[in-house]
Amino acid sequence: MTMTFLAQPFDKKTQTQLFAASILSLIFAIFFFAIMRCNNIQMDHLFPECLLWKKYHIYCPGCGGTRAVIAMLHGDIVKSFLYHPFVPYVFILYILFTSSTIAHHLSLVHKRFLLCPMHFCSGIAIILLQFLFKNILLLIFH
């Protein structure tokens, strides 16, 4: 893989599929949170305790993700970033991609934000760096 390949936007068909997936994800998220709210279910009680933490006392690559989503839903981007930087990263990409695609389809803008493999590779890098950083800090300060 070369850097040029990673920086090239996905083709038109893939962009359309990603847009459809983003809209379906939004609909699912709204439906999911509406059901949780109507039934007074707290999101932090929905997921089990982390098995890596419970058994080995190390953070998993997703540790902090649920708290980051909750913070993001409350509009606290800084707290969300501190819990897990992947969540605000994906949120920003989602807003840029979805809103620019809608504006483009409505002929409000000529250019739109296109996703490329580098965005996904960056997301994986953020997850791995967060995992290493938290566990190194745990070793140093524990």
PDB file of C-alpha atoms in Angstrom, residues 63-110:
ATOM      1  CA  CYS A  63     -11.969   0.968  27.075  1.00  0.00           C
ATOM      2  CA  GLY A  64     -13.543   4.368  27.602  1.00  0.00           C
ATOM      3  CA  GLY A  65     -15.613   4.132  24.438  1.00  0.00           C
ATOM      4  CA  THR A  66     -18.993   3.964  26.152  1.00  0.00           C
ATOM      5  CA  ARG A  67     -18.141   6.872  28.450  1.00  0.00           C
ATOM      6  CA  ALA A  68     -16.853   8.797  25.411  1.00  0.00           C
ATOM      7  CA  VAL A  69     -20.144   8.263  23.561  1.00  0.00           C
ATOM      8  CA  ILE A  70     -22.139   9.367  26.622  1.00  0.00           C
ATOM      9  CA  ALA A  71     -19.956  12.486  26.974  1.00  0.00           C
ATOM     10  CA  MET A  72     -20.362  13.221  23.252  1.00  0.00           C
ATOM     11  CA  LEU A  73     -24.142  12.870  23.502  1.00  0.00           C
ATOM     12  CA  HIS A  74     -24.036  15.415  26.333  1.00  0.00           C
ATOM     13  CA  GLY A  75     -22.018  17.773  24.104  1.00  0.00           C
ATOM     14  CA  ASP A  76     -18.779  17.453  26.074  1.00  0.00           C
ATOM     15  CA  ILE A  77     -16.258  16.939  23.266  1.00  0.00           C
ATOM     16  CA  VAL A  78     -13.198  17.438  25.503  1.00  0.00           C
ATOM     17  CA  LYS A  79     -14.327  14.823  28.026  1.00  0.00           C
ATOM     18  CA  SER A  80     -15.249  12.494  25.162  1.00  0.00           C
ATOM     19  CA  PHE A  81     -11.747  12.909  23.697  1.00  0.00           C
ATOM     20  CA  LEU A  82     -10.128  12.167  27.051  1.00  0.00           C
ATOM     21  CA  TYR A  83     -12.194   9.002  27.512  1.00  0.00           C
ATOM     22  CA  HIS A  84     -11.497   7.723  23.990  1.00  0.00           C
ATOM     23  CA  PRO A  85     -10.245   9.966  21.133  1.00  0.00           C
ATOM     24  CA  PHE A  86     -11.722   7.679  18.475  1.00  0.00           C
ATOM     25  CA  VAL A  87     -15.286   8.756  19.333  1.00  0.00           C
ATOM     26  CA  PRO A  88     -14.912  12.497  18.558  1.00  0.00           C
ATOM     27  CA  TYR A  89     -12.783  11.585  15.509  1.00  0.00           C
ATOM     28  CA  VAL A  90     -15.586   9.433  14.081  1.00  0.00           C
ATOM     29  CA  PHE A  91     -18.200  12.013  15.073  1.00  0.00           C
ATOM     30  CA  ILE A  92     -16.359  14.779  13.173  1.00  0.00           C
ATOM     31  CA  LEU A  93     -15.848  12.549  10.113  1.00  0.00           C
ATOM     32  CA  TYR A  94     -19.511  11.550  10.229  1.00  0.00           C
ATOM     33  CA  ILE A  95     -20.732  15.158  10.387  1.00  0.00           C
ATOM     34  CA  LEU A  96     -18.384  16.304   7.600  1.00  0.00           C
ATOM     35  CA  PHE A  97     -19.199  13.397   5.298  1.00  0.00           C
ATOM     36  CA  THR A  98     -22.946  13.208   5.854  1.00  0.00           C
ATOM     37  CA  SER A  99     -23.701  16.939   5.868  1.00  0.00           C
ATOM     38  CA  SER A 100     -21.516  17.662   2.829  1.00  0.00           C
ATOM     39  CA  THR A 101     -23.072  14.758   0.906  1.00  0.00           C
ATOM     40  CA  ILE A 102     -26.592  15.982   1.694  1.00  0.00           C
ATOM     41  CA  ALA A 103     -25.626  19.554   0.729  1.00  0.00           C
ATOM     42  CA  HIS A 104     -24.072  18.235  -2.492  1.00  0.00           C
ATOM     43  CA  HIS A 105     -27.207  16.253  -3.409  1.00  0.00           C
ATOM     44  CA  LEU A 106     -29.322  19.355  -2.748  1.00  0.00           C
ATOM     45  CA  SER A 107     -26.978  21.311  -5.064  1.00  0.00           C
ATOM     46  CA  LEU A 108     -25.992  23.650  -2.219  1.00  0.00           C
ATOM     47  CA  VAL A 109     -22.276  22.923  -2.684  1.00  0.00           C
ATOM     48  CA  HIS A 110     -20.268  21.719  -5.660  1.00  0.00           C
TER      49      HIS A 110
END
